[in-house]
Short mmCIF file of C-alpha atoms in Angstrom, two decimals:
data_model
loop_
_atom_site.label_atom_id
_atom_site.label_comp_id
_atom_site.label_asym_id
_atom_site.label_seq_id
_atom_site.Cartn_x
_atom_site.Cartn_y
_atom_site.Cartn_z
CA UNK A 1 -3.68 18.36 -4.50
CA UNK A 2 -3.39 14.83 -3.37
CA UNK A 3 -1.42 13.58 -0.51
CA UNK A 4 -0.80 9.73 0.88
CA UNK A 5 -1.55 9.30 4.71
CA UNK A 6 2.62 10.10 5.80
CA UNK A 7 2.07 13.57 3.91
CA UNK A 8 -1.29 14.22 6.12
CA UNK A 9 0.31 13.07 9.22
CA UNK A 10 3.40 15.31 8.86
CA UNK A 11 0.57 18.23 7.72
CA UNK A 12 -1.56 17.85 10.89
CA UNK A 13 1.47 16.76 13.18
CA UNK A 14 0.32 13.61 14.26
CA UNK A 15 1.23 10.09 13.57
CA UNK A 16 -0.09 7.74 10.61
CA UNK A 17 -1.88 5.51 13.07
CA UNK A 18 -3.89 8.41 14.34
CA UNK A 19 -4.50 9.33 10.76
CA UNK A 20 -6.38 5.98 10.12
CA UNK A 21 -7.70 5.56 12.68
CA UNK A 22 -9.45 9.06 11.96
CA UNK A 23 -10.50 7.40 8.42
CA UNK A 24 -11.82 4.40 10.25
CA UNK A 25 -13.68 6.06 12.26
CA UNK A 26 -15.32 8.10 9.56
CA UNK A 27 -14.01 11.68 10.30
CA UNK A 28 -11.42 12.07 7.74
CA UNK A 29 -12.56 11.06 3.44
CA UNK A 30 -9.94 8.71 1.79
CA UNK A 31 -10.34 7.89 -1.53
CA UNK A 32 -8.53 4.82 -2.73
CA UNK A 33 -6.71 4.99 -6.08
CA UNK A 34 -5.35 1.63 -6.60
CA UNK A 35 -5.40 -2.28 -4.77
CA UNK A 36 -2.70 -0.53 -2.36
CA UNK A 37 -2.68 3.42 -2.90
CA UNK A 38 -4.99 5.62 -0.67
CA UNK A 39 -4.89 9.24 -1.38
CA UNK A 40 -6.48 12.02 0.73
CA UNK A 41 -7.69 15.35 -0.83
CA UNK A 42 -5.97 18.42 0.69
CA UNK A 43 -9.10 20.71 0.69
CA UNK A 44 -11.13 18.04 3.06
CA UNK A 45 -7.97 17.97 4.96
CA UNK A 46 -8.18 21.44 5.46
CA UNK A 47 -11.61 21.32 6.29
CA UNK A 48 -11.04 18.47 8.82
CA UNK A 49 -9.01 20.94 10.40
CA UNK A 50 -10.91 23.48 10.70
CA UNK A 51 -13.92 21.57 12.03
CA UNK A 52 -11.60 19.87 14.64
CA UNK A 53 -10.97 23.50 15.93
CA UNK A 54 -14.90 24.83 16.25
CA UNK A 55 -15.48 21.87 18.31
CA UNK A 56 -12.22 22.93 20.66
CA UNK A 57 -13.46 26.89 20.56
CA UNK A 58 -17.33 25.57 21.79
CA UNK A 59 -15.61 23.83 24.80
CA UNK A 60 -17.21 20.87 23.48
CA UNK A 61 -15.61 17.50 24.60
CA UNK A 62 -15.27 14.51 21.97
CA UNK A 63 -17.34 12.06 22.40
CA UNK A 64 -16.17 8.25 22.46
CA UNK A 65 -17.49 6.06 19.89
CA UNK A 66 -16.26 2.47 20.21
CA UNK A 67 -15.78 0.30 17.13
CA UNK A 68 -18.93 -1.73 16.37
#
């Protein structure tokens, strides 16, 4: 299943901005369909998720990485 980045914000709670930001930085696979259409598979979605909560259940902070 495909979803654009409003249907992933409204999925994880969060705001678009925070959603591309996420892509930007590399943590979260977008996969551009057209010149203006950018479509995010539900399984990595899913899989973000659930990668997001092992690192909160280690008690590990995020690190800050600063855009180069």
């Amino acid at each position: 299943m495909w979803m654009s980045y409003k249907d992933v914000a409204d999925y994880l709670g969060v705001s678009v901005s925070a959603v591309r930001k996420w892509v930007y930085q590399g943590r979260l696979r977008a996969y551009r369909v057209s010149h203006k259409t950018v479509r995010f598979r539900k399984e990595e979605v899913d899989e973000f998720i659930e990668q997001r909560a092992s690192r909160r259940k280690r008690g590990r902070k995020p690190s800050l990485s600063f855009p180069r």
